[in-house]
PDB file of C-alpha atoms in Angstrom:
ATOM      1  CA  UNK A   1      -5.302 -13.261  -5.315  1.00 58.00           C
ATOM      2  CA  UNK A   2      -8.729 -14.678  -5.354  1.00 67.00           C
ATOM      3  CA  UNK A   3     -11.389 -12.883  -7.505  1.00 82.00           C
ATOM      4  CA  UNK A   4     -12.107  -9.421  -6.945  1.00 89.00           C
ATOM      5  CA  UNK A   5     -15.705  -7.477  -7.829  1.00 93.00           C
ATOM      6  CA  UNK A   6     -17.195  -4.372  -7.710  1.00 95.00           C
ATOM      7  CA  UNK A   7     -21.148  -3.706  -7.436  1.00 96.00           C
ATOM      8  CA  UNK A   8     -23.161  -0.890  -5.575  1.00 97.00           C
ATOM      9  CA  UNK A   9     -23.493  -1.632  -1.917  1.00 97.00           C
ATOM     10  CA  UNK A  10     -26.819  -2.933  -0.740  1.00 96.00           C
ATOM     11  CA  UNK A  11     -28.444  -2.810   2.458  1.00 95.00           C
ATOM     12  CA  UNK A  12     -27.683  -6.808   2.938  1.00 96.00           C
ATOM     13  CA  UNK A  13     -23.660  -5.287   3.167  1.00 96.00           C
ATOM     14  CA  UNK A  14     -24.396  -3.118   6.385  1.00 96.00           C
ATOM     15  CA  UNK A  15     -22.804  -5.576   8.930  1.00 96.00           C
ATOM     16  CA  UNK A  16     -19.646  -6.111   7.164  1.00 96.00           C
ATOM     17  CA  UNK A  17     -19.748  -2.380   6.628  1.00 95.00           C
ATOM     18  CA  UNK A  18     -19.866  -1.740   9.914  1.00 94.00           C
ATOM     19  CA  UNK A  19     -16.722  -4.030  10.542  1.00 94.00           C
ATOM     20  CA  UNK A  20     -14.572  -2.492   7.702  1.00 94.00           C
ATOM     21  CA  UNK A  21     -15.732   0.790   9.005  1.00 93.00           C
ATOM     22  CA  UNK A  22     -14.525   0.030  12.558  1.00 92.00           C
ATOM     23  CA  UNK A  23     -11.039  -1.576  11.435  1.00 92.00           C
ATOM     24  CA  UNK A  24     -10.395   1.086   9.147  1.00 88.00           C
ATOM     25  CA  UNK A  25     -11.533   4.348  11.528  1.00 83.00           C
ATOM     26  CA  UNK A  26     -11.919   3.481  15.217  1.00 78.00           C
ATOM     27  CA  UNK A  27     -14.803   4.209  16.916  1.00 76.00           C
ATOM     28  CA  UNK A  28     -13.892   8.054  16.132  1.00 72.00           C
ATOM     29  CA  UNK A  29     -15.499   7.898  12.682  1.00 72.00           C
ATOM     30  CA  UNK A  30     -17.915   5.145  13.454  1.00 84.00           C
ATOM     31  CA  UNK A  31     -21.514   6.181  11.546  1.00 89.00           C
ATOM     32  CA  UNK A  32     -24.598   4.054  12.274  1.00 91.00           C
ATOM     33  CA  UNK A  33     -26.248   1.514  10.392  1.00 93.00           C
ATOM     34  CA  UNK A  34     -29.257   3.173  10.064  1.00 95.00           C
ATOM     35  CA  UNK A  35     -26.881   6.127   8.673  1.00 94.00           C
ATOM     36  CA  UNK A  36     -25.791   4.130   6.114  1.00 94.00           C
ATOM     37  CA  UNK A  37     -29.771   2.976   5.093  1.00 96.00           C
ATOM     38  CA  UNK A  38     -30.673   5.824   5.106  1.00 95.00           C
ATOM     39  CA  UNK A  39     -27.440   6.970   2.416  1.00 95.00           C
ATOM     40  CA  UNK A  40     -27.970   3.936   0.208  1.00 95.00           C
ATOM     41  CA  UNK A  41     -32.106   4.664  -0.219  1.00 95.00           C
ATOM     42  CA  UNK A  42     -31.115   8.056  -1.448  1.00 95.00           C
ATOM     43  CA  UNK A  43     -32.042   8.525  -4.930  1.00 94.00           C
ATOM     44  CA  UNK A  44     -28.475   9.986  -5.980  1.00 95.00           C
ATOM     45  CA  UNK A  45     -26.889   7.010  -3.837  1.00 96.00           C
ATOM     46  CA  UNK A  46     -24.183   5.412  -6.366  1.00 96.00           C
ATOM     47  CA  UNK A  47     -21.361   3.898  -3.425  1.00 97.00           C
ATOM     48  CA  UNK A  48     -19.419   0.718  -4.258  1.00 97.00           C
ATOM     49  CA  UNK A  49     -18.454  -2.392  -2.450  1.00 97.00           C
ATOM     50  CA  UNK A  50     -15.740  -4.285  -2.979  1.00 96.00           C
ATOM     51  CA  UNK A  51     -15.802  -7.572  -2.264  1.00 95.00           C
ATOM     52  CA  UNK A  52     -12.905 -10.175  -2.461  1.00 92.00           C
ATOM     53  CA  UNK A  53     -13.802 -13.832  -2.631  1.00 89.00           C
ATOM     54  CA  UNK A  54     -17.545 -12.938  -1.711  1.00 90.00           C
ATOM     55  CA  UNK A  55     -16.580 -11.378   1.285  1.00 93.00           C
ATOM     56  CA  UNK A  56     -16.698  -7.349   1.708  1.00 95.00           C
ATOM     57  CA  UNK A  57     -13.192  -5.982   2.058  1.00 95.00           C
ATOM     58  CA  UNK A  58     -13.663  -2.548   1.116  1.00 96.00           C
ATOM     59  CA  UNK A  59     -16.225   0.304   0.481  1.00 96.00           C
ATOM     60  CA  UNK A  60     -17.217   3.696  -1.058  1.00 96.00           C
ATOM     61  CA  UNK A  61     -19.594   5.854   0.196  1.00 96.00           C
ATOM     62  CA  UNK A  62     -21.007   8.347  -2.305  1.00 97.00           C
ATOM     63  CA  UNK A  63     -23.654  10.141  -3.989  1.00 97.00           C
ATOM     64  CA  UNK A  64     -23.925  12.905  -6.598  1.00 97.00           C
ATOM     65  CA  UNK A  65     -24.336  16.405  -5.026  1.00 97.00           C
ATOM     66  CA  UNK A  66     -23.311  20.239  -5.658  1.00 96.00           C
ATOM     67  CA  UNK A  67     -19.992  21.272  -5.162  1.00 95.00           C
ATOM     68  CA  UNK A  68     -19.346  23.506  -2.041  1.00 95.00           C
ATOM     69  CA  UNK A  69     -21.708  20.926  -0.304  1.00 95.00           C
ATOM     70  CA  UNK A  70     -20.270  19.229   2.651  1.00 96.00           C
ATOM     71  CA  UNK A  71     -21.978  15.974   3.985  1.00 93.00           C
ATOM     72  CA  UNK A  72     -21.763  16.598   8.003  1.00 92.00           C
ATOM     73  CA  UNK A  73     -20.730  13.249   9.479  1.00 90.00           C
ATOM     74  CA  UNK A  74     -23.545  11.195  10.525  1.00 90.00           C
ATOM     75  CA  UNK A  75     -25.429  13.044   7.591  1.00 91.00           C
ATOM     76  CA  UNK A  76     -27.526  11.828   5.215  1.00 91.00           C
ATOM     77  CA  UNK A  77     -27.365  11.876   1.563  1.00 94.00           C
ATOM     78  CA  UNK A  78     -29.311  15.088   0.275  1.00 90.00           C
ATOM     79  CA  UNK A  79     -30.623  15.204  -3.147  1.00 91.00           C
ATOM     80  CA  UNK A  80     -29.482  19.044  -4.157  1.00 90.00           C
ATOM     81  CA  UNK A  81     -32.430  21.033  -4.361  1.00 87.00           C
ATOM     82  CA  UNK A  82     -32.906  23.951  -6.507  1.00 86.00           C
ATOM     83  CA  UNK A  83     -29.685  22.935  -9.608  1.00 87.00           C
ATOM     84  CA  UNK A  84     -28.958  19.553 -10.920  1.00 92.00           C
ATOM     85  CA  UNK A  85     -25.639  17.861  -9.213  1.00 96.00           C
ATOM     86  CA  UNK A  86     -22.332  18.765 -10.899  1.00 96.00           C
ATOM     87  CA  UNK A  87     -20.441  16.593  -8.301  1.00 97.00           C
ATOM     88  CA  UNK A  88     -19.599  13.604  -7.258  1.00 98.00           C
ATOM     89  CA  UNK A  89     -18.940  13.527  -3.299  1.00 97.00           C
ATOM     90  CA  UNK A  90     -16.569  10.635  -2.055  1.00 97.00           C
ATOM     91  CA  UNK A  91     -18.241  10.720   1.891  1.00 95.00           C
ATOM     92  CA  UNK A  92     -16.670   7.583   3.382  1.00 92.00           C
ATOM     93  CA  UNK A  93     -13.909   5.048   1.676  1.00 93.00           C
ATOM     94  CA  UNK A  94     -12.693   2.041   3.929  1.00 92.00           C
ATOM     95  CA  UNK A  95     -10.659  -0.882   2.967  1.00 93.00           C
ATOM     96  CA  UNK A  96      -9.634  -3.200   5.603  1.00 93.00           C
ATOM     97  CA  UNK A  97      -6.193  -2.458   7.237  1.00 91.00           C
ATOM     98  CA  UNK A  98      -4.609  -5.995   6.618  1.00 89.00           C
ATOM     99  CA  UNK A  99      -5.585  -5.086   2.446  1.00 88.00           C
ATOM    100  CA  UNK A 100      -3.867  -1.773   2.601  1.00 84.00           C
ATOM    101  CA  UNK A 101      -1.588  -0.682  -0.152  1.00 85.00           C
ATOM    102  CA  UNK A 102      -3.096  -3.456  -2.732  1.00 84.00           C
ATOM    103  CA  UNK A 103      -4.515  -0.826  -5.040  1.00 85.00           C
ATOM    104  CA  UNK A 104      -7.979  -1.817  -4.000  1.00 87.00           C
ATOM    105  CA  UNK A 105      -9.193   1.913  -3.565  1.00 90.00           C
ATOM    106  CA  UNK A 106      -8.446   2.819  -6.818  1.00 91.00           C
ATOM    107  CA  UNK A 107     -10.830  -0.232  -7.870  1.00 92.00           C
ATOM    108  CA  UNK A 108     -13.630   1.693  -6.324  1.00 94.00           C
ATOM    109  CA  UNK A 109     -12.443   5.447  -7.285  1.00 96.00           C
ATOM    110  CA  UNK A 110     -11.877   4.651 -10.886  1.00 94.00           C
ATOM    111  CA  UNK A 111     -15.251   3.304 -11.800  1.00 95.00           C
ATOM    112  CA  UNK A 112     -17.179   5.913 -10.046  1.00 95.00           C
ATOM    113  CA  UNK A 113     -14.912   8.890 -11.254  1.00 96.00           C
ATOM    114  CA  UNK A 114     -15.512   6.973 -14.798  1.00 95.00           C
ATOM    115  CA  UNK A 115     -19.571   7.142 -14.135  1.00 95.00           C
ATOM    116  CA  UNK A 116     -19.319  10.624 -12.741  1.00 96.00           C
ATOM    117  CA  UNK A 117     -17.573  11.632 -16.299  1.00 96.00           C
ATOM    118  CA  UNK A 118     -20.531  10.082 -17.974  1.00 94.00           C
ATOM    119  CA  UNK A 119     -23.016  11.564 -16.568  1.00 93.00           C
ATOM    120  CA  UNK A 120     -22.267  15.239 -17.210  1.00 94.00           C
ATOM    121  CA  UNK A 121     -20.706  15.626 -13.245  1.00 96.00           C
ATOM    122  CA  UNK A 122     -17.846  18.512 -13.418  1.00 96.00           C
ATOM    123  CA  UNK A 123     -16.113  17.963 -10.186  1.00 97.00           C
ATOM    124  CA  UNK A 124     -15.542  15.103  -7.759  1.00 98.00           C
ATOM    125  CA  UNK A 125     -15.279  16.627  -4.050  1.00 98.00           C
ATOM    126  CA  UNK A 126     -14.636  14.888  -0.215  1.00 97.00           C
ATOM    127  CA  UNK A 127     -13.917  15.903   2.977  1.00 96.00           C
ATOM    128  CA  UNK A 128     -10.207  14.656   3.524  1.00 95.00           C
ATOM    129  CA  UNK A 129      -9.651  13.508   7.476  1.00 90.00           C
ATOM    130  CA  UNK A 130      -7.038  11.397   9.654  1.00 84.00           C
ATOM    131  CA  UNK A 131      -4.041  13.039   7.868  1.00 86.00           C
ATOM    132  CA  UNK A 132      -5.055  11.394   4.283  1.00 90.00           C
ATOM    133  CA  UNK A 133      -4.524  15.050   2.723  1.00 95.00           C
ATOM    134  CA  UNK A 134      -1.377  13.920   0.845  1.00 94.00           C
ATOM    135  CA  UNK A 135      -3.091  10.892  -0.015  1.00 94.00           C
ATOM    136  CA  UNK A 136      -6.196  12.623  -2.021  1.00 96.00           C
ATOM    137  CA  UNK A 137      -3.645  15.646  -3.728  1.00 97.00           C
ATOM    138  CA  UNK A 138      -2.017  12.683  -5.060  1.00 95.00           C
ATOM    139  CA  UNK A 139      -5.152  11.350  -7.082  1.00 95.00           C
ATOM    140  CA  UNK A 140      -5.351  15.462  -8.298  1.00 96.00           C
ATOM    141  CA  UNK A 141      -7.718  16.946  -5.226  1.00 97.00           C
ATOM    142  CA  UNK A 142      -6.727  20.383  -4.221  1.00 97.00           C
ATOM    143  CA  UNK A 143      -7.947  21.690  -0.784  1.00 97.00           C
ATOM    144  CA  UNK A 144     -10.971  24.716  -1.995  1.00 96.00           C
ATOM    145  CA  UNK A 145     -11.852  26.927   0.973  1.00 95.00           C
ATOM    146  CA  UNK A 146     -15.627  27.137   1.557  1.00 96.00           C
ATOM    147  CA  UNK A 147     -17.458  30.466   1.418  1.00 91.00           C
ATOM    148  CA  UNK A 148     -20.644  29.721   3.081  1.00 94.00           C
ATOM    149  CA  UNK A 149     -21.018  29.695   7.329  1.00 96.00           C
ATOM    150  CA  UNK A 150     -23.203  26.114   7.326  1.00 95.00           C
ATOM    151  CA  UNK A 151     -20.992  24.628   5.026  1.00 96.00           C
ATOM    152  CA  UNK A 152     -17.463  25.795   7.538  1.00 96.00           C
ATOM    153  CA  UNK A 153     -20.106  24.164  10.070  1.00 96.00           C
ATOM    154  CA  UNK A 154     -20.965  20.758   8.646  1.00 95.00           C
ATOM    155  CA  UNK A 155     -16.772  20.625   8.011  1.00 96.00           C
ATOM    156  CA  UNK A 156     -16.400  21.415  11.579  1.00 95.00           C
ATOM    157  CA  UNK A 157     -17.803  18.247  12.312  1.00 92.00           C
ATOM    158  CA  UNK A 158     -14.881  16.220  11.138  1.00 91.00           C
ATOM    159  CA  UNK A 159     -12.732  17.858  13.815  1.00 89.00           C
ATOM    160  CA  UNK A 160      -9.085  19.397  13.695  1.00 90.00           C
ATOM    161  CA  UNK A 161      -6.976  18.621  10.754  1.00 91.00           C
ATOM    162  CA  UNK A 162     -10.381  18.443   7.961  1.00 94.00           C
ATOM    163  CA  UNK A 163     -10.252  19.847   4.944  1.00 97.00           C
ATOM    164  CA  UNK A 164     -12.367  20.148   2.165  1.00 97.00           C
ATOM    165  CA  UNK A 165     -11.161  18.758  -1.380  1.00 98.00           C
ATOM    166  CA  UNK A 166     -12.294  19.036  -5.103  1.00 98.00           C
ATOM    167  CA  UNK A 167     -10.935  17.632  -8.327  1.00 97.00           C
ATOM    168  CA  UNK A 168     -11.858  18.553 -12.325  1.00 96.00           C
ATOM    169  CA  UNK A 169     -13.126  15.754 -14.049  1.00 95.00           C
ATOM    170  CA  UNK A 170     -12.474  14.906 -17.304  1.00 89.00           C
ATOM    171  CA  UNK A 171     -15.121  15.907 -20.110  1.00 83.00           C
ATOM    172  CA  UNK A 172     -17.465  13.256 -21.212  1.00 74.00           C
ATOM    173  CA  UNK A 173     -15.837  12.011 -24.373  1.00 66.00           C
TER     174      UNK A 173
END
């Protein structure tokens, strides 16, 4: 396999975003490109590309936030206001469909659950959609109902079948 790397995504990756975004999700999921500027100018922006032989392949959308906090699709990135993030939300993950089952998520989880740990974050958290429920429990997220009425809202906006998901993280060493 040619060379594989991992940096933070940068606004210069939004068209091949937007193409790993469509192959992965239909147009069901599709966010805008100005969505995604908007995300990566966020100060507690940290998402990942993945990029195989120069070219984008895959991606991970995510910032640091509160936990309880849903991200509505199409949302932007909000700083929390009022407490210091204890979370790391995974919004969007893609890989392109013809590079399925290589392992290359976990080359994007690992590093940011591994940054999250550093940094003090508690929990890791995402909103789990298109029937990937089994898929997160298997990396330890447990579904965690949601208390508050605009957080049931901004879940609501995944559709039918979305859940909301948190995992521990491991205590800095």
């Amino acid at each position: 396999m040619p060379p594989l790397e991992v940096r933070p995504l940068q606004t210069d990756d939004l068209p091949a975003l937007m193409a790993v975004q469509r192959a992965a999700y239909g147009d069901g999921f599709m966010e805008s490109t100005e969505v995604f500027a908007r995300r990566l100018a966020s100060p507690v922006n940290c998402s990942l590309a993945l990029l195989l032989d120069g070219a984008l392949c895959a991606y991970l959308a995510a910032y640091q936030s509160v936990q309880g906090k849903v991200t509505p699709l199409h949302g932007d990135f909000e700083p929390p206001v009022g407490s210091a993030p204890d979370t790391l939300y995974l919004h969007d993950m893609a890989v392109l469909p013809g590079m399925a089952g290589q392992g290359l998520a976990q080359r994007l989880l690992q590093p940011l659950w591994d940054q999250a740990t550093a940094q003090g974050l508690r929990h890791s958290a995402l909103v789990s959609v298109q029937g990937s429920q089994g898929y997160w429990e298997r990396h330890g997220y447990a579904v965690q109902p949601l208390a508050q009425p605009l957080q049931q809202q901004r879940l609501a906006s995944y559709g039918d079948g979305a859940v909301y998901m948190t995992k521990l993280l491991p205590s800095p060493r």
